[in-house]
Amino acid sequence: MSHEAGEKMKRYDLSGKWDIEGWGEAVFPGTMDTNGYGFEEASSKTRLRRVNTYVGKAVFTRKIDFTVEKGNRAILSIERAKKLDLYIDNQIVDPVYPLNITTISMWDVTDRLTGNNQIRIISDNSYEGWPAEDIIASSASTDETQTNYNGLLGKMMIEEKAYAYIDTAKITVLEDNIVVETIINSSKGTNVTLSCRVDSQYLILEQDVSLQKGVNCVTKSYNVADIVFQEWGEYDGRVYEGKIIISDKKRILDEINICFGNRKFGANAEGLITLNDKPIFLRSETCCGLFPDTGYEPMTKEEWIGTLCVYKEYGVNYVRFHSHTPPEAAFFAADELGIMLQPELSCWNHETAFETDIAYSYYENELIRILRQYGKHPSFVALTLGNELSCSKLGYKRMGKLIELAKSIDSTKLYAIGSNCWYGEKGIDEYSDFYTASKYLNYELRGTFAAEEGTKVQGVSSINLGGCINTEYPNNTRDYGKAMACIRKNSNIPVFGFEVGQFEILPDFNQIADYKGVTRADNIACVKELSRQRKIPEKKWQTMVKATGELALLAYKKEVELAMLTPGFSGISLLGLQDFTGQGTALVGMMDGNLKKKPYDFANPKRFKEFFCKEHPILMLEKYTYLTSECLDADVVVVIDGQKQLIDHVHRDFSEIRENKRVDIIVSYKNNENTYSVWVYVPVESKLPKDVYETSIIDEKALEILQQGGKVFFTPCATKEALPHSILCHFTTDFWSKRTFLTQEGAMGQLINVEHPIFKDFPTEYHTNYQWWPMAVGRCVVIPDNIEPIIQELDSIDELRHMAQLFECRVENGYLLVSTMGLKEKQAYPECQALLNSIYNYLSDVTEYGGMAMIDKNQLFDMVL
């Protein structure tokens, strides 16, 4: 038997120049976009603009000169594309397997090659005959992310094969056994010898097998107790290589090198996710396939190593691919880096998932091919059937069949019917191995939501963001224990959070110039133009960006700690570390759309990784604000892969403190430090200065005093009734995007003028922090441009209104200070007492106000009446 015989098989590289009928010459791998073809797309405020766009059938042609030896076969393959039809000399060729947009497209062209042929490929990104709406909605094909391109990507070739060849193969380590699964395609019934070597030296298999004509799945199990395979684990990419060979009595027919790893991913008796039989807390980023330069995901391992290493810098150990599966290069990279991956079918159907026969057939095939093609990779640990799926009984039954099918093909992974199915409102289903959702029935599993209706906050205000971060007074003892207790009454499968975060950050305009590929950031340029129209100085804009970023980072930390403190919780999946430049333009990331770290301290990976890490010390604070007459008593726990351990107790007596101040407490475990700020206030009985008229309404007396040159402090209730034209505020920045969740009114947190003397007795940073929570959930008003706010409420990118919660100005001949925070009604909070006292102290000192900005009575009435 000659080993060289298998190596002499020829390949014909199909990359290079092609023609696109009606358009011109093109270079593939690539797309119509990368080749400059398509129609001009209008700018949009809600997503990136494609420089060239085209939806429909595109025809790619080229001549080839290739033949194969008699008795051999020719297999044409395109690694990644849209819906394709292949013609050789105008005769259609049936694919080897039903096609999908996720895995290799393959055709047997043996009988069509003459040495002078024309290839004609029709690429259809309207997906005629497929479940088009489901596919286009998914991250696999939407213009909101990687674009709905037409093109041919990755490896593209014609390969000469023997009459029997290996399609795919997989090696699985199970305790002391190795399972070798080989998919062999044979043009005839025959006998071959199947051989397998692992780690270059160990021959674990050499056995005769009988093949039928067509596709054969050959599975063999062998005891390898004498071979030690070290475990593949978190950030520890212990990957081995196996070689599988099929031969007949004359020659090697085919051989294939495959990677494999010794890893077990599953769940324990307590319902926790485990890696190699040890609980692990999933610190996941959600990848939505956003790569604006090319409009499609990277196709090489080196590019994916770069991407995954950026995630890793922020503490990520697990990546969920939102409603799509990445190219195989991503799996190779993740294998090497020890990062776990959760791909999904290319399905996002909110109502009728899998209910049509066309959809069910398509996704059944996609599922099979994903598991066959990518299943060998140790990084591939879990899969769901799509994002936020809903359906009737028929679709649900079919979900169960797909899960059953997946487990029959590959039992080394965990499966679920979807991520956040029915938005969690129906709870845990009967088919899934794990549950990932934002809610369980009516119980919350993340700290922030866009509420469809206003949510009451402890009698303080009615807001339009749900979740405990915005609706409950800040503490660090909260968890999802009630939800988990309810879940455990009904199920023992692992649970982890879904799309956690989504805190919008104002954009850095310098990134606009970085969009040089197939998309342009016109949506962000619109914001820049609006900021120019609003006459916001560049230096101030940078501070506004930093204020929203610092608040978002604070909220992300809270989300992470809520999950980590929850007994029985197995992790969270963020959304996200990267800006999402579609769906309303959701700039929620520490990185921009190009995965470039934002040039601000809040985006420093080290700061994020301080809390998004394997071993995280947490101070269990009951609150963040104290009087000097109180003591702080709080346990310190360390959460190691979701397992909480008590390590210390902090007691602080504040009685020696003589002035209001911020106190930072650092807790540590090994090399991990975590800083918590608390605010301590000296008890005081606030006294309104005698020369100030305080009022909750602009009445005749207030107007008279202003006319006479006196001082008025206008401090109404923080309600819509008291301030009819006001804007509703909440503690965090906007959720995702105001354009997507329209109930939000646009509040993006506070920008605080820390240099203003009004804060002489009230320590504060320039951005919202926990001591501002009662005030931050108040209201704000749009103020004239000539007034510089003391506390500005930042606005979303839709309008960039000039808004304030605290400002001062002249009206008529007098002085007016306006607070829309409802301070008088919130005096039960020490921070509100302290702020009101600081305001009173400042008012007593105000004597000269002739140089302040002036408004007339009508402007005042427009704001507050």
PDB file of N, CA and C in Angstrom, residues 116-157:
ATOM      1  N   ASN A 116     -12.708  21.831 -19.795  1.00  0.00           N
ATOM      2  CA  ASN A 116     -13.041  23.155 -20.324  1.00  0.00           C
ATOM      3  C   ASN A 116     -14.497  23.430 -19.975  1.00  0.00           C
ATOM      4  N   ASN A 117     -14.705  23.934 -18.775  1.00  0.00           N
ATOM      5  CA  ASN A 117     -16.064  24.104 -18.274  1.00  0.00           C
ATOM      6  C   ASN A 117     -16.290  25.517 -17.756  1.00  0.00           C
ATOM      7  N   GLN A 118     -17.559  25.884 -17.720  1.00  0.00           N
ATOM      8  CA  GLN A 118     -17.960  27.135 -17.077  1.00  0.00           C
ATOM      9  C   GLN A 118     -18.722  26.808 -15.787  1.00  0.00           C
ATOM     10  N   ILE A 119     -18.249  27.414 -14.705  1.00  0.00           N
ATOM     11  CA  ILE A 119     -18.992  27.326 -13.445  1.00  0.00           C
ATOM     12  C   ILE A 119     -19.913  28.537 -13.355  1.00  0.00           C
ATOM     13  N   ARG A 120     -21.120  28.271 -12.969  1.00  0.00           N
ATOM     14  CA  ARG A 120     -22.106  29.349 -12.780  1.00  0.00           C
ATOM     15  C   ARG A 120     -22.774  29.120 -11.428  1.00  0.00           C
ATOM     16  N   ILE A 121     -22.582  30.048 -10.525  1.00  0.00           N
ATOM     17  CA  ILE A 121     -23.159  29.944  -9.185  1.00  0.00           C
ATOM     18  C   ILE A 121     -24.158  31.082  -8.998  1.00  0.00           C
ATOM     19  N   ILE A 122     -25.357  30.735  -8.648  1.00  0.00           N
ATOM     20  CA  ILE A 122     -26.376  31.737  -8.334  1.00  0.00           C
ATOM     21  C   ILE A 122     -26.462  31.862  -6.821  1.00  0.00           C
ATOM     22  N   SER A 123     -26.111  33.011  -6.340  1.00  0.00           N
ATOM     23  CA  SER A 123     -26.156  33.302  -4.911  1.00  0.00           C
ATOM     24  C   SER A 123     -27.404  34.130  -4.623  1.00  0.00           C
ATOM     25  N   ASP A 124     -28.229  33.651  -3.719  1.00  0.00           N
ATOM     26  CA  ASP A 124     -29.520  34.280  -3.468  1.00  0.00           C
ATOM     27  C   ASP A 124     -29.644  34.664  -2.000  1.00  0.00           C
ATOM     28  N   ASN A 125     -29.470  35.946  -1.689  1.00  0.00           N
ATOM     29  CA  ASN A 125     -29.619  36.387  -0.300  1.00  0.00           C
ATOM     30  C   ASN A 125     -31.039  36.854   0.015  1.00  0.00           C
ATOM     31  N   SER A 126     -31.981  36.496  -0.867  1.00  0.00           N
ATOM     32  CA  SER A 126     -33.397  36.639  -0.509  1.00  0.00           C
ATOM     33  C   SER A 126     -33.953  35.295  -0.049  1.00  0.00           C
ATOM     34  N   TYR A 127     -33.163  34.234  -0.208  1.00  0.00           N
ATOM     35  CA  TYR A 127     -33.425  32.904   0.353  1.00  0.00           C
ATOM     36  C   TYR A 127     -34.746  32.310  -0.133  1.00  0.00           C
ATOM     37  N   GLU A 128     -34.970  32.419  -1.423  1.00  0.00           N
ATOM     38  CA  GLU A 128     -36.190  31.856  -2.007  1.00  0.00           C
ATOM     39  C   GLU A 128     -36.256  30.347  -1.736  1.00  0.00           C
ATOM     40  N   GLY A 129     -37.377  29.895  -1.201  1.00  0.00           N
ATOM     41  CA  GLY A 129     -37.554  28.483  -0.887  1.00  0.00           C
ATOM     42  C   GLY A 129     -37.036  28.079   0.481  1.00  0.00           C
ATOM     43  N   TRP A 130     -36.437  29.003   1.202  1.00  0.00           N
ATOM     44  CA  TRP A 130     -35.956  28.779   2.567  1.00  0.00           C
ATOM     45  C   TRP A 130     -36.775  29.651   3.523  1.00  0.00           C
ATOM     46  N   PRO A 131     -36.632  29.463   4.832  1.00  0.00           N
ATOM     47  CA  PRO A 131     -37.356  30.316   5.787  1.00  0.00           C
ATOM     48  C   PRO A 131     -36.717  31.703   5.867  1.00  0.00           C
ATOM     49  N   ALA A 132     -36.984  32.510   4.853  1.00  0.00           N
ATOM     50  CA  ALA A 132     -36.262  33.764   4.654  1.00  0.00           C
ATOM     51  C   ALA A 132     -36.393  34.724   5.832  1.00  0.00           C
ATOM     52  N   GLU A 133     -37.598  34.900   6.342  1.00  0.00           N
ATOM     53  CA  GLU A 133     -37.783  35.883   7.408  1.00  0.00           C
ATOM     54  C   GLU A 133     -37.011  35.495   8.665  1.00  0.00           C
ATOM     55  N   ASP A 134     -36.994  34.200   8.977  1.00  0.00           N
ATOM     56  CA  ASP A 134     -36.263  33.741  10.153  1.00  0.00           C
ATOM     57  C   ASP A 134     -34.767  33.968   9.988  1.00  0.00           C
ATOM     58  N   ILE A 135     -34.254  33.672   8.792  1.00  0.00           N
ATOM     59  CA  ILE A 135     -32.820  33.793   8.530  1.00  0.00           C
ATOM     60  C   ILE A 135     -32.386  35.255   8.538  1.00  0.00           C
ATOM     61  N   ILE A 136     -33.146  36.103   7.847  1.00  0.00           N
ATOM     62  CA  ILE A 136     -32.758  37.510   7.736  1.00  0.00           C
ATOM     63  C   ILE A 136     -32.857  38.218   9.080  1.00  0.00           C
ATOM     64  N   ALA A 137     -33.753  37.753   9.946  1.00  0.00           N
ATOM     65  CA  ALA A 137     -33.847  38.345  11.281  1.00  0.00           C
ATOM     66  C   ALA A 137     -32.665  37.967  12.158  1.00  0.00           C
ATOM     67  N   SER A 138     -32.023  36.857  11.863  1.00  0.00           N
ATOM     68  CA  SER A 138     -30.943  36.351  12.713  1.00  0.00           C
ATOM     69  C   SER A 138     -29.664  37.141  12.507  1.00  0.00           C
ATOM     70  N   SER A 139     -28.748  36.997  13.466  1.00  0.00           N
ATOM     71  CA  SER A 139     -27.450  37.673  13.350  1.00  0.00           C
ATOM     72  C   SER A 139     -26.613  37.106  12.213  1.00  0.00           C
ATOM     73  N   ALA A 140     -27.035  35.984  11.662  1.00  0.00           N
ATOM     74  CA  ALA A 140     -26.298  35.395  10.548  1.00  0.00           C
ATOM     75  C   ALA A 140     -26.415  36.223   9.282  1.00  0.00           C
ATOM     76  N   SER A 141     -27.504  36.962   9.135  1.00  0.00           N
ATOM     77  CA  SER A 141     -27.765  37.600   7.844  1.00  0.00           C
ATOM     78  C   SER A 141     -28.340  39.003   7.916  1.00  0.00           C
ATOM     79  N   THR A 142     -28.591  39.510   9.085  1.00  0.00           N
ATOM     80  CA  THR A 142     -29.231  40.816   9.136  1.00  0.00           C
ATOM     81  C   THR A 142     -28.265  41.954   8.839  1.00  0.00           C
ATOM     82  N   ASP A 143     -28.753  42.992   8.202  1.00  0.00           N
ATOM     83  CA  ASP A 143     -27.947  44.185   7.982  1.00  0.00           C
ATOM     84  C   ASP A 143     -27.696  44.945   9.272  1.00  0.00           C
ATOM     85  N   GLU A 144     -28.371  44.554  10.340  1.00  0.00           N
ATOM     86  CA  GLU A 144     -28.097  45.162  11.638  1.00  0.00           C
ATOM     87  C   GLU A 144     -26.739  44.727  12.180  1.00  0.00           C
ATOM     88  N   THR A 145     -26.194  43.615  11.661  1.00  0.00           N
ATOM     89  CA  THR A 145     -24.900  43.124  12.154  1.00  0.00           C
ATOM     90  C   THR A 145     -23.948  42.896  10.984  1.00  0.00           C
ATOM     91  N   GLN A 146     -23.786  41.622  10.587  1.00  0.00           N
ATOM     92  CA  GLN A 146     -22.723  41.341   9.623  1.00  0.00           C
ATOM     93  C   GLN A 146     -23.157  41.503   8.170  1.00  0.00           C
ATOM     94  N   THR A 147     -24.282  42.067   7.947  1.00  0.00           N
ATOM     95  CA  THR A 147     -24.869  42.369   6.633  1.00  0.00           C
ATOM     96  C   THR A 147     -25.368  41.107   5.931  1.00  0.00           C
ATOM     97  N   ASN A 148     -26.353  41.311   5.109  1.00  0.00           N
ATOM     98  CA  ASN A 148     -26.924  40.238   4.310  1.00  0.00           C
ATOM     99  C   ASN A 148     -26.242  40.249   2.934  1.00  0.00           C
ATOM    100  N   TYR A 149     -24.984  39.893   2.970  1.00  0.00           N
ATOM    101  CA  TYR A 149     -24.160  39.973   1.755  1.00  0.00           C
ATOM    102  C   TYR A 149     -24.524  38.883   0.748  1.00  0.00           C
ATOM    103  N   ASN A 150     -24.061  39.056  -0.489  1.00  0.00           N
ATOM    104  CA  ASN A 150     -23.989  37.995  -1.485  1.00  0.00           C
ATOM    105  C   ASN A 150     -22.514  37.790  -1.797  1.00  0.00           C
ATOM    106  N   GLY A 151     -22.042  36.553  -1.701  1.00  0.00           N
ATOM    107  CA  GLY A 151     -20.633  36.333  -1.982  1.00  0.00           C
ATOM    108  C   GLY A 151     -20.216  34.909  -1.702  1.00  0.00           C
ATOM    109  N   LEU A 152     -18.917  34.655  -1.822  1.00  0.00           N
ATOM    110  CA  LEU A 152     -18.314  33.346  -1.570  1.00  0.00           C
ATOM    111  C   LEU A 152     -17.127  33.575  -0.639  1.00  0.00           C
ATOM    112  N   LEU A 153     -17.113  32.872   0.500  1.00  0.00           N
ATOM    113  CA  LEU A 153     -16.119  33.151   1.528  1.00  0.00           C
ATOM    114  C   LEU A 153     -15.329  31.909   1.899  1.00  0.00           C
ATOM    115  N   GLY A 154     -14.135  32.148   2.444  1.00  0.00           N
ATOM    116  CA  GLY A 154     -13.329  31.061   2.983  1.00  0.00           C
ATOM    117  C   GLY A 154     -12.681  30.208   1.899  1.00  0.00           C
ATOM    118  N   LYS A 155     -12.472  28.948   2.230  1.00  0.00           N
ATOM    119  CA  LYS A 155     -11.852  28.020   1.294  1.00  0.00           C
ATOM    120  C   LYS A 155     -12.848  27.663   0.199  1.00  0.00           C
ATOM    121  N   MET A 156     -12.394  27.727  -1.040  1.00  0.00           N
ATOM    122  CA  MET A 156     -13.248  27.403  -2.189  1.00  0.00           C
ATOM    123  C   MET A 156     -12.395  26.665  -3.215  1.00  0.00           C
ATOM    124  N   MET A 157     -12.804  25.445  -3.532  1.00  0.00           N
ATOM    125  CA  MET A 157     -11.933  24.601  -4.356  1.00  0.00           C
ATOM    126  C   MET A 157     -12.704  23.433  -4.948  1.00  0.00           C
TER     127      MET A 157
END
